[in-house]
Short mmCIF file of C-alpha atoms in Angstrom, two decimals:
data_model
loop_
_atom_site.label_atom_id
_atom_site.label_comp_id
_atom_site.label_asym_id
_atom_site.label_seq_id
_atom_site.Cartn_x
_atom_site.Cartn_y
_atom_site.Cartn_z
CA GLY A 1 14.11 24.06 -0.28
CA GLU A 2 11.36 26.62 0.06
CA SER A 3 8.53 25.36 1.44
CA PHE A 4 4.63 25.37 -0.07
CA PRO A 5 2.38 27.24 1.39
CA ASN A 6 -0.60 25.18 2.41
CA ARG A 7 -3.00 26.00 -0.70
CA MET A 8 -2.90 25.28 -4.12
CA THR A 9 0.16 26.27 -6.06
CA PRO A 10 1.12 26.14 -9.69
CA ARG A 11 4.34 24.21 -8.68
CA PHE A 12 2.64 21.40 -6.68
CA PRO A 13 -1.15 21.42 -7.25
CA TYR A 14 -1.83 19.18 -4.52
CA LYS A 15 -2.17 19.53 -0.55
CA ALA A 16 -1.32 16.17 0.63
CA ILE A 17 0.11 12.89 -0.36
CA ILE A 18 -0.87 9.38 0.79
CA PHE A 19 1.14 6.53 0.52
CA ASP A 20 0.27 2.72 -0.14
CA MET A 21 2.96 1.26 1.84
CA ASP A 22 3.41 -2.74 0.62
CA GLY A 23 5.08 -2.72 -2.79
CA THR A 24 4.53 0.92 -2.94
CA LEU A 25 7.15 2.32 -0.49
CA VAL A 26 8.96 -0.78 0.84
CA ASP A 27 9.23 -4.13 -0.93
CA THR A 28 7.36 -6.27 1.33
CA GLU A 29 5.44 -8.29 -1.14
CA SER A 30 7.99 -10.99 -1.01
CA VAL A 31 7.42 -11.22 2.69
CA TRP A 32 3.92 -11.47 2.54
CA GLN A 33 3.97 -13.79 -0.58
CA ASP A 34 6.74 -16.18 1.51
CA ALA A 35 4.89 -16.42 4.52
CA GLU A 36 1.52 -17.04 2.34
CA ALA A 37 2.98 -19.52 0.66
CA GLU A 38 4.31 -21.42 3.67
CA MET A 39 1.14 -21.67 5.23
CA MET A 40 -0.46 -22.89 1.71
CA GLN A 41 2.00 -25.44 1.76
CA GLN A 42 1.73 -26.84 5.40
CA ARG A 43 -2.02 -27.13 4.28
CA GLY A 44 -1.15 -29.37 1.25
CA VAL A 45 -2.85 -26.40 -0.79
CA ILE A 46 -1.29 -25.46 -4.31
CA TYR A 47 -1.04 -21.22 -4.24
CA THR A 48 -0.52 -20.11 -7.55
CA LYS A 49 0.28 -16.85 -9.09
CA GLU A 50 -2.92 -16.69 -10.74
CA ILE A 51 -4.68 -17.50 -7.62
CA ARG A 52 -2.58 -14.64 -5.56
CA SER A 53 -3.31 -11.98 -8.21
CA GLN A 54 -7.14 -12.22 -7.60
CA VAL A 55 -6.15 -11.02 -3.80
CA LEU A 56 -3.53 -8.76 -4.16
CA GLY A 57 -4.10 -5.79 -2.31
CA LEU A 58 -7.21 -6.60 -0.16
CA ARG A 59 -7.28 -6.36 3.44
CA VAL A 60 -6.03 -9.55 5.15
CA ASP A 61 -9.66 -10.56 6.53
CA GLU A 62 -11.03 -9.84 3.05
CA PHE A 63 -8.14 -11.50 1.25
CA PHE A 64 -8.52 -14.91 3.47
CA ASP A 65 -12.49 -14.73 2.84
CA LYS A 66 -11.76 -14.87 -0.93
CA LEU A 67 -8.62 -17.37 -0.68
CA ARG A 68 -11.03 -19.89 2.05
CA HIS A 69 -13.23 -20.15 -0.97
CA LEU A 70 -11.01 -20.26 -4.05
CA LEU A 71 -8.74 -22.90 -1.89
CA LYS A 72 -11.76 -24.38 0.08
CA LEU A 73 -9.70 -23.79 3.35
CA ARG A 74 -10.94 -25.13 6.68
CA ASP A 75 -9.62 -22.48 9.06
CA THR A 76 -11.64 -19.52 10.14
CA THR A 77 -10.42 -16.14 8.26
CA GLU A 78 -9.55 -15.13 12.13
CA ALA A 79 -7.04 -18.15 12.64
CA LEU A 80 -5.53 -17.46 9.28
CA ARG A 81 -5.22 -14.06 9.52
CA ALA A 82 -3.56 -14.36 12.94
CA GLU A 83 -1.00 -16.96 11.73
CA LEU A 84 -0.21 -14.83 8.43
CA GLU A 85 0.60 -11.54 10.69
CA ALA A 86 2.58 -13.85 13.03
CA ARG A 87 4.88 -14.96 10.42
CA VAL A 88 5.17 -11.32 8.42
CA LEU A 89 5.95 -9.34 11.70
CA HIS A 90 8.38 -12.01 12.22
CA LEU A 91 10.23 -11.44 8.72
CA LEU A 92 9.82 -7.92 8.49
CA PRO A 93 12.65 -6.64 10.81
CA THR A 94 15.37 -8.29 8.66
CA GLU A 95 13.94 -8.57 5.28
CA THR A 96 12.07 -5.35 4.60
CA ILE A 97 13.90 -3.00 1.87
CA PRO A 98 12.51 0.32 0.77
CA MET A 99 11.63 0.58 -2.84
CA PRO A 100 14.05 2.71 -5.27
CA GLY A 101 13.44 6.18 -4.77
CA ALA A 102 11.06 6.12 -1.18
CA ALA A 103 13.83 7.70 0.94
CA GLU A 104 14.05 10.82 -1.69
CA ILE A 105 10.49 10.99 -2.12
CA ILE A 106 9.90 11.13 2.04
CA ALA A 107 12.70 13.40 2.24
CA PHE A 108 10.91 15.87 -0.45
CA VAL A 109 7.54 16.05 1.24
CA VAL A 110 9.11 16.24 4.41
CA GLU A 111 11.33 19.04 3.45
CA ASN A 112 8.44 20.82 1.87
CA ASN A 113 6.06 20.36 4.68
CA ILE A 114 3.50 18.71 2.37
CA PRO A 115 1.05 16.64 4.58
CA ARG A 116 1.41 13.12 4.07
CA ALA A 117 0.02 9.81 5.37
CA ILE A 118 0.13 6.02 4.69
CA ALA A 119 -2.81 4.31 3.52
CA SER A 120 -2.48 0.55 3.91
CA SER A 121 -4.29 -2.70 3.66
CA SER A 122 -2.38 -4.02 6.44
CA GLY A 123 -3.05 -4.49 10.02
CA GLN A 124 -2.06 -1.58 12.23
CA VAL A 125 0.54 -4.10 13.65
CA VAL A 126 2.19 -4.42 10.49
CA ILE A 127 2.02 -1.01 9.38
CA GLU A 128 4.10 0.21 12.67
CA ALA A 129 6.41 -2.71 12.35
CA VAL A 130 7.29 -1.52 8.80
CA VAL A 131 7.42 2.13 9.50
CA LYS A 132 9.59 1.47 12.29
CA SER A 133 12.40 -0.91 10.30
CA GLN A 134 12.53 2.10 8.19
CA GLY A 135 12.78 5.28 10.66
CA TRP A 136 10.10 6.71 8.98
CA GLU A 137 8.15 7.41 12.53
CA GLU A 138 8.43 11.21 12.64
CA ALA A 139 8.43 11.23 8.70
CA ILE A 140 4.99 9.98 8.31
CA PRO A 141 3.08 10.37 11.39
CA VAL A 142 -0.15 9.66 10.17
CA ARG A 143 -0.84 5.92 9.54
CA VAL A 144 -4.15 4.54 8.79
CA SER A 145 -4.90 0.64 8.52
CA ALA A 146 -7.98 -0.01 6.50
CA ASP A 147 -9.25 -2.22 9.50
CA LEU A 148 -10.41 0.91 10.93
CA CYS A 149 -12.89 1.16 8.36
CA ALA A 150 -16.10 -0.86 7.28
CA LYS A 151 -14.42 -1.95 4.15
CA GLY A 152 -10.98 -2.28 2.62
CA LYS A 153 -9.43 -1.63 -0.96
CA PRO A 154 -10.67 -1.67 -3.71
CA ALA A 155 -13.36 0.35 -1.83
CA PRO A 156 -12.47 4.06 -1.23
CA ASP A 157 -12.76 3.91 2.55
CA VAL A 158 -9.29 4.23 3.76
CA TYR A 159 -8.20 6.57 1.38
CA LEU A 160 -11.40 8.94 2.56
CA LYS A 161 -10.53 8.36 6.50
CA THR A 162 -7.00 9.39 5.80
CA ALA A 163 -7.87 12.45 3.97
CA GLU A 164 -10.58 13.49 6.61
CA ILE A 165 -7.43 12.84 9.35
CA LEU A 166 -5.04 15.00 7.25
CA GLY A 167 -7.78 17.30 7.01
CA VAL A 168 -7.63 17.84 3.08
CA ALA A 169 -10.16 17.06 0.94
CA PRO A 170 -9.53 13.94 -1.34
CA ALA A 171 -9.77 15.99 -4.92
CA ASP A 172 -6.47 17.79 -3.25
CA CYS A 173 -4.78 14.59 -2.45
CA ILE A 174 -2.35 12.18 -4.65
CA ALA A 175 -2.31 8.73 -4.11
CA LEU A 176 0.55 6.15 -4.45
CA GLU A 177 -0.28 2.96 -5.30
CA ASP A 178 0.99 -0.31 -7.18
CA SER A 179 -1.83 -2.58 -7.19
CA PRO A 180 -4.95 -2.14 -9.35
CA VAL A 181 -6.96 -3.04 -6.06
CA GLY A 182 -5.13 0.04 -4.71
CA ALA A 183 -5.48 2.34 -7.27
CA ARG A 184 -9.56 1.57 -7.55
CA ALA A 185 -10.00 2.69 -4.22
CA ALA A 186 -7.50 5.72 -4.65
CA VAL A 187 -9.71 6.81 -7.76
CA ALA A 188 -13.07 5.97 -6.07
CA ALA A 189 -11.96 7.93 -3.27
CA GLY A 190 -12.16 10.78 -5.79
CA MET A 191 -8.03 11.45 -5.40
CA THR A 192 -5.34 11.64 -8.61
CA CYS A 193 -3.52 8.38 -8.33
CA LEU A 194 -0.18 7.97 -9.53
CA VAL A 195 0.82 4.04 -10.08
CA ILE A 196 4.33 2.32 -9.81
CA SER A 197 3.71 -0.75 -11.75
CA ASP A 198 5.72 -3.56 -10.50
CA PRO A 199 6.68 -6.03 -12.97
CA ALA A 200 6.63 -8.82 -10.37
CA HIS A 201 2.70 -8.53 -9.99
CA SER A 202 1.31 -6.19 -12.31
CA VAL A 203 1.71 -4.70 -16.26
CA PRO A 204 0.58 -1.19 -17.22
CA ALA A 205 -1.90 -2.39 -19.11
CA ASP A 206 -3.62 -3.59 -15.76
CA PHE A 207 -4.14 0.51 -15.06
CA ALA A 208 -5.25 1.47 -18.36
CA GLU A 209 -8.87 1.69 -16.87
CA ILE A 210 -8.45 2.89 -13.80
CA THR A 211 -5.31 5.70 -13.95
CA PRO A 212 -3.54 7.33 -16.80
CA HIS A 213 -0.63 8.58 -14.56
CA VAL A 214 1.50 4.97 -14.55
CA TYR A 215 5.28 5.02 -13.64
CA THR A 216 8.11 2.20 -13.26
CA ASN A 217 9.35 3.87 -10.22
CA LEU A 218 9.50 6.34 -7.49
CA HIS A 219 12.56 8.41 -9.05
CA ASP A 220 10.37 9.25 -11.83
CA VAL A 221 7.18 10.35 -9.80
CA LEU A 222 9.22 12.24 -7.75
CA ARG A 223 11.00 14.16 -10.70
CA ASP A 224 7.23 14.90 -11.99
CA LEU A 225 6.47 16.36 -8.23
CA LYS A 226 9.19 18.72 -8.52
#
């Protein structure tokens, strides 16, 4: 295919694409959920869908800061995070599957030389494990964890940092997200946010106040990008 010059073009009016990872590019939500559920079960804590929805998409430390308060957990945030990440890293290599359309949209950005990156609430070690499991190391060379920032999503920090690394103004970036927390972060950074609403944890109405661009899958996103 023809490659886009590195400036605005009528065919593709953005200079970069930034992907959220969990739930957007890869179906890792079940991995996180299973690991969290096991941890809570061992502690005799009832972990409901309602409680999980209050922390979904948050950076792991902020996730546990809130959960400790909601569920009266006695462990430190640091200990909880270390345990969760160890459990997730154990499950990732065998349990991670790409979201429908992920391979195609990544192939499209690579083929057209569009600068791209991952901006994720997960820790760097988890991001690297996921990317490696999918063989995306070369396809998505810029991978940014919210751990590098003062605050995680819904603060815009991780998106602003990623745009800075790509050398692209936030207004020229498109962000792909699946959670209201992530979508708020992208919009707060001044980006155009396209949401792929995952019926497992959200409905399109959850994004009504955040972004008008709501899709059901990455295939539809790619069709519009083309």
